[in-house]
């Protein structure tokens, strides 16, 4: 495994692989890698001849009051995990490599960034869209891998890739959970045992609506009430939102439909926690309906 930190080195490696006819998968991360990130690398290794993983704590997606400076940066450990996973190349650029002095160009996705994380973190998706576009143009991969855990983020990246005609495929990989059900996140290291216990109301609320969905409930109003009743039972959770949305538009759903995403997010102690579940018809429902 090689580790490079300049765009020139990254491009040289990737173009060599492409000339040899090898496909390239990109796994963009901010480091502090966990099994969720490694599942993206595994998916890439399964589908692409070469896998590039990027580690870059992107300053433009953090608001001034957020945790940019204390964001965990265990680089040696991350590189060790990448090596063991069989990643071919790790790209660890400095801030000035990604944002050259005087840089004044941003990518902004409107509409689906309006609500939820976009409302709570007004400049966040502009920073994500900008850095992901830069990483795509630096690496020119055939596919890029993102986690369903940040559902709105992957929707924003899909929309941006489509709108800008970027020549790659976006792959969204399933959420990876700890044994207790909490979705993996690099920020889980901030949680005290008590915070963590309180955070478990998120997966609990999602399991509850999954159960209702399996039993045929399709009314978003009823599902939302049920979701929120589980969340309200945890006094330590300061809820940001608990909603049922359309998976494409991310607008709150008001009429029954065959596909919905339940998005939940809140704060326990000092730490934000997010989770979601994608409610879809099963193959047998489809057959029954035809
Ligand atoms: O999900 C993340 O880790 C980041 O938002 C991403 C996509 C690597 C962009 O900095």
Coordinates of C-alpha atoms and ligand atoms in Angstrom, one line a residue:
X1 CA 0.0 0.0 0.0
X2 CA 1.2 3.4 -0.9
X3 CA 0.4 6.7 0.9
X4 CA 0.6 9.9 -1.1
X5 CA -0.3 13.5 -0.3
X6 CA -0.2 15.4 -3.6
X7 CA -2.7 15.5 -6.4
X8 CA 0.2 14.9 -8.9
X9 CA 1.1 11.6 -7.2
X10 CA -2.5 10.5 -6.9
X11 CA -3.1 11.3 -10.6
X12 CA 0.1 9.5 -11.7
X13 CA -0.9 6.3 -9.8
X14 CA -4.6 6.3 -11.0
X15 CA -3.7 7.1 -14.6
X16 CA -1.2 4.2 -14.7
X17 CA -3.9 1.8 -13.5
X18 CA -6.4 3.2 -16.0
X19 CA -3.9 2.7 -18.9
X20 CA -3.6 -0.9 -17.8
X21 CA -7.4 -1.2 -18.0
X22 CA -8.0 -1.4 -14.3
X23 CA -11.1 0.1 -12.7
X24 CA -10.7 2.4 -9.7
X25 CA -13.0 2.7 -6.6
X26 CA -12.7 5.8 -4.3
X27 CA -13.6 5.8 -0.6
X28 CA -13.6 9.4 0.7
X29 CA -13.3 9.6 4.5
X30 CA -12.2 12.0 7.2
X31 CA -10.2 9.3 8.9
X32 CA -10.8 7.9 12.4
X33 CA -11.8 4.8 10.5
X34 CA -14.2 2.2 11.8
X35 CA -15.9 -0.9 10.5
X36 CA -18.4 1.3 8.6
X37 CA -15.6 2.9 6.5
X38 CA -13.9 -0.5 6.1
X39 CA -17.2 -1.9 4.7
X40 CA -17.0 0.8 2.0
X41 CA -13.4 -0.3 1.2
X42 CA -14.5 -4.0 1.1
X43 CA -17.3 -3.1 -1.3
X44 CA -14.9 -1.2 -3.5
X45 CA -12.4 -4.1 -3.5
X46 CA -15.2 -6.4 -4.5
X47 CA -16.2 -4.3 -7.5
X48 CA -13.0 -2.5 -8.6
X49 CA -9.5 -3.6 -9.5
X50 CA -8.0 -0.8 -7.4
X51 CA -9.2 1.0 -4.3
X52 CA -8.1 4.5 -3.2
X53 CA -9.1 5.7 0.2
X54 CA -8.8 9.4 1.1
X55 CA -8.3 10.7 4.6
X56 CA -8.9 14.5 4.8
X57 CA -10.6 16.3 7.6
X58 CA -12.4 18.9 5.4
X59 CA -12.5 22.3 7.1
X60 CA -15.2 23.8 4.9
X61 CA -17.9 21.4 6.1
X62 CA -17.4 22.4 9.8
X63 CA -19.1 25.6 11.2
X64 CA -16.8 27.7 13.4
X65 CA -18.4 26.4 16.6
X66 CA -18.1 22.7 15.5
X67 CA -15.4 20.1 16.4
X68 CA -12.9 20.7 13.5
X69 CA -9.8 21.0 15.8
X70 CA -10.8 18.2 18.2
X71 CA -11.9 15.8 15.4
X72 CA -10.0 12.5 16.0
X73 CA -7.0 12.0 13.7
X74 CA -5.4 8.6 14.5
X75 CA -3.4 8.4 11.3
X76 CA -1.1 5.5 12.1
X77 CA -4.0 3.3 13.2
X78 CA -6.0 4.3 10.1
X79 CA -3.1 3.4 7.8
X80 CA -2.8 0.1 9.5
X81 CA -6.5 -0.7 9.0
X82 CA -6.2 0.3 5.3
X83 CA -3.2 -1.9 4.8
X84 CA -5.0 -4.9 6.4
X85 CA -8.1 -4.2 4.2
X86 CA -6.0 -4.4 1.1
X87 CA -6.5 -0.7 0.1
X88 CA -4.0 0.1 -2.8
X89 CA -3.5 3.8 -2.2
X90 CA -4.2 6.2 0.6
X91 CA -4.4 9.9 -0.2
X92 CA -3.8 12.2 2.8
X93 CA -3.6 15.8 1.4
X94 CA -2.8 18.9 3.4
X95 CA -5.5 21.6 3.5
X96 CA -3.5 23.8 1.0
X97 CA -3.3 20.9 -1.5
X98 CA -7.1 20.7 -1.6
X99 CA -7.8 24.4 -1.1
X100 CA -4.9 26.3 -2.8
X101 CA -4.2 29.8 -1.4
X102 CA -6.9 32.2 -2.8
X103 CA -9.3 29.3 -3.5
X104 CA -12.7 30.8 -4.0
X105 CA -14.8 28.1 -5.8
X106 CA -17.6 26.2 -4.1
X107 CA -20.2 23.7 -5.3
X108 CA -23.7 24.2 -3.9
X109 CA -26.6 21.8 -4.2
X110 CA -30.0 23.4 -3.6
X111 CA -33.3 21.9 -2.7
X112 CA -32.5 18.6 -1.0
X113 CA -30.0 20.5 1.3
X114 CA -32.7 22.8 2.6
X115 CA -34.0 20.6 5.5
X116 CA -32.7 18.3 8.2
X117 CA -28.9 18.5 8.4
X118 CA -28.9 21.3 5.9
X119 CA -31.1 23.5 8.2
X120 CA -29.1 22.7 11.3
X121 CA -25.7 23.1 9.7
X122 CA -26.2 25.8 7.0
X123 CA -22.8 25.6 5.3
X124 CA -22.2 21.9 5.8
X125 CA -23.4 20.5 2.5
X126 CA -21.6 23.2 0.5
X127 CA -18.4 22.1 2.1
X128 CA -19.2 18.4 1.5
X129 CA -20.2 19.0 -2.2
X130 CA -17.1 21.1 -2.8
X131 CA -14.6 18.7 -1.3
X132 CA -16.2 15.6 -2.9
X133 CA -16.2 17.2 -6.3
X134 CA -12.5 18.1 -5.8
X135 CA -11.7 14.5 -4.8
X136 CA -13.7 13.1 -7.7
X137 CA -11.8 15.4 -10.2
X138 CA -8.4 14.7 -8.5
X139 CA -8.8 10.9 -8.6
X140 CA -11.2 10.4 -11.6
X141 CA -12.5 7.1 -10.1
X142 CA -15.0 4.8 -11.8
X143 CA -17.1 4.4 -8.6
X144 CA -17.2 6.2 -5.3
X145 CA -18.5 4.6 -2.1
X146 CA -20.5 6.3 0.7
X147 CA -22.4 5.1 3.7
X148 CA -26.2 5.1 4.1
X149 CA -25.6 6.3 7.6
X150 CA -25.4 9.9 6.3
X151 CA -28.5 9.5 4.2
X152 CA -28.9 13.1 3.2
X153 CA -25.2 13.4 2.4
X154 CA -25.3 10.4 -0.1
X155 CA -28.5 11.9 -1.6
X156 CA -26.7 15.3 -2.1
X157 CA -23.7 13.6 -3.7
X158 CA -25.9 11.6 -6.0
X159 CA -27.8 14.7 -7.1
X160 CA -24.6 16.7 -7.6
X161 CA -22.9 13.8 -9.6
X162 CA -26.0 13.6 -11.9
X163 CA -26.4 17.4 -12.3
X164 CA -22.7 18.0 -13.1
X165 CA -22.5 14.9 -15.4
X166 CA -19.6 13.6 -13.4
X167 CA -18.5 10.4 -15.1
X168 CA -18.7 7.9 -12.2
X169 CA -21.1 5.7 -10.3
X170 CA -22.1 6.5 -6.7
X171 CA -22.5 3.4 -4.5
X172 CA -24.4 3.6 -1.2
X173 CA -23.5 0.9 1.3
X174 CA -25.6 -0.3 4.3
X175 CA -25.3 1.1 7.8
X176 CA -22.9 -0.8 10.0
X177 CA -23.9 -1.1 13.7
X178 CA -22.2 -2.0 17.0
X179 CA -23.6 -5.1 18.8
X180 CA -25.9 -2.8 20.9
X181 CA -27.5 -1.4 17.7
X182 CA -25.8 2.1 17.6
X183 CA -24.8 3.1 14.1
X184 CA -21.0 3.4 13.8
X185 CA -19.7 6.9 13.6
X186 CA -16.2 8.5 14.2
X187 CA -17.9 10.8 16.7
X188 CA -19.1 7.9 18.9
X189 CA -15.8 8.1 20.7
X190 CA -17.1 11.3 22.3
X191 CA -20.0 9.4 24.0
X192 CA -19.9 8.6 27.7
X193 CA -21.5 5.2 28.6
X194 CA -24.6 7.1 29.7
X195 CA -24.7 9.1 26.5
X196 CA -24.4 5.9 24.5
X197 CA -27.3 4.3 26.4
X198 CA -29.4 7.3 25.6
X199 CA -28.3 7.3 21.9
X200 CA -29.8 3.8 21.6
X201 CA -33.3 5.3 21.4
X202 CA -32.5 6.2 17.8
X203 CA -32.1 2.6 16.5
X204 CA -34.9 1.5 18.9
X205 CA -37.3 4.1 17.3
X206 CA -36.3 2.9 13.8
X207 CA -36.8 -0.8 14.7
X208 CA -40.3 0.1 15.9
X209 CA -41.3 1.7 12.6
X210 CA -39.7 -1.1 10.6
X211 CA -41.9 -3.5 12.5
X212 CA -45.0 -1.4 11.7
X213 CA -44.0 -1.2 8.1
X214 CA -43.5 -5.0 7.9
X215 CA -47.1 -5.3 9.3
X216 CA -48.4 -3.2 6.4
X217 CA -48.5 0.4 7.9
X218 CA -47.9 2.9 5.1
X219 CA -49.4 6.1 6.6
X220 CA -46.5 8.5 7.2
X221 CA -48.4 10.5 9.8
X222 CA -49.0 7.3 11.9
X223 CA -45.4 6.2 11.4
X224 CA -44.1 9.6 12.4
X225 CA -46.2 9.6 15.6
X226 CA -44.9 6.2 16.5
X227 CA -41.3 7.1 15.7
X228 CA -41.5 10.2 17.9
X229 CA -43.2 8.4 20.8
X230 CA -40.2 6.1 21.1
X231 CA -37.7 9.0 20.9
X232 CA -39.7 11.1 23.4
X233 CA -39.4 8.3 26.0
X234 CA -35.6 9.1 26.3
X235 CA -35.3 12.2 28.4
X236 CA -31.5 12.6 27.7
X237 CA -32.1 12.8 23.9
X238 CA -32.4 16.4 22.7
X239 CA -34.2 15.6 19.4
X240 CA -33.4 17.6 16.2
X241 CA -35.8 15.7 14.0
X242 CA -37.6 12.4 13.6
X243 CA -39.3 12.4 10.2
X244 CA -40.5 10.2 7.3
X245 CA -39.2 11.5 4.0
X246 CA -39.3 10.6 0.3
X247 CA -35.9 8.9 -0.5
X248 CA -35.3 11.0 -3.6
X249 CA -36.6 14.5 -2.7
X250 CA -36.0 14.2 1.1
X251 CA -39.3 16.1 1.5
X252 CA -41.4 15.1 4.4
X253 CA -44.0 12.5 3.2
X254 CA -47.6 13.3 3.8
X255 CA -49.3 10.6 1.8
X256 CA -48.9 6.8 1.9
X257 CA -46.3 5.4 -0.4
X258 CA -44.3 2.3 -1.1
X259 CA -40.9 3.7 -0.2
X260 CA -39.9 6.0 2.7
X261 CA -36.9 6.8 4.7
X262 CA -37.1 7.4 8.5
X263 CA -34.5 10.0 9.4
X264 CA -33.6 10.6 13.1
X265 CA -31.0 12.9 14.7
X266 CA -30.4 14.6 18.0
X267 CA -27.9 15.5 20.6
X268 CA -26.9 13.5 23.7
X269 CA -24.6 15.4 26.0
X270 CA -22.3 17.3 23.7
X271 CA -22.5 14.8 20.8
X272 CA -24.8 14.7 17.8
X273 CA -26.1 11.3 16.7
X274 CA -27.8 10.4 13.5
X275 CA -29.5 7.3 12.1
X276 CA -32.0 6.2 9.5
X277 CA -33.8 3.3 8.0
X278 CA -35.0 2.8 4.4
X279 CA -38.5 1.3 4.4
X280 CA -39.2 -0.5 1.1
X281 CA -41.6 -3.0 -0.3
X282 CA -40.1 -6.5 -0.2
X283 CA -39.8 -8.6 -3.4
X284 CA -42.8 -10.7 -2.2
X285 CA -44.9 -7.5 -1.7
X286 CA -44.1 -6.5 -5.3
X287 CA -45.2 -9.9 -6.6
X288 CA -48.4 -9.8 -4.5
X289 CA -49.2 -6.3 -5.8
X290 CA -48.9 -7.2 -9.5
Ligands
LIG1 O1 -18.7 11.4 5.3 C1 -17.6 11.9 5.5 O2 -16.7 11.4 6.1 C2 -17.3 13.3 4.8 O3 -18.4 14.1 4.8 C3 -16.8 13.2 3.4 C4 -17.8 12.5 2.4 C5 -15.5 12.3 3.4 C6 -16.4 14.6 2.8 O4 -15.5 15.2 3.6

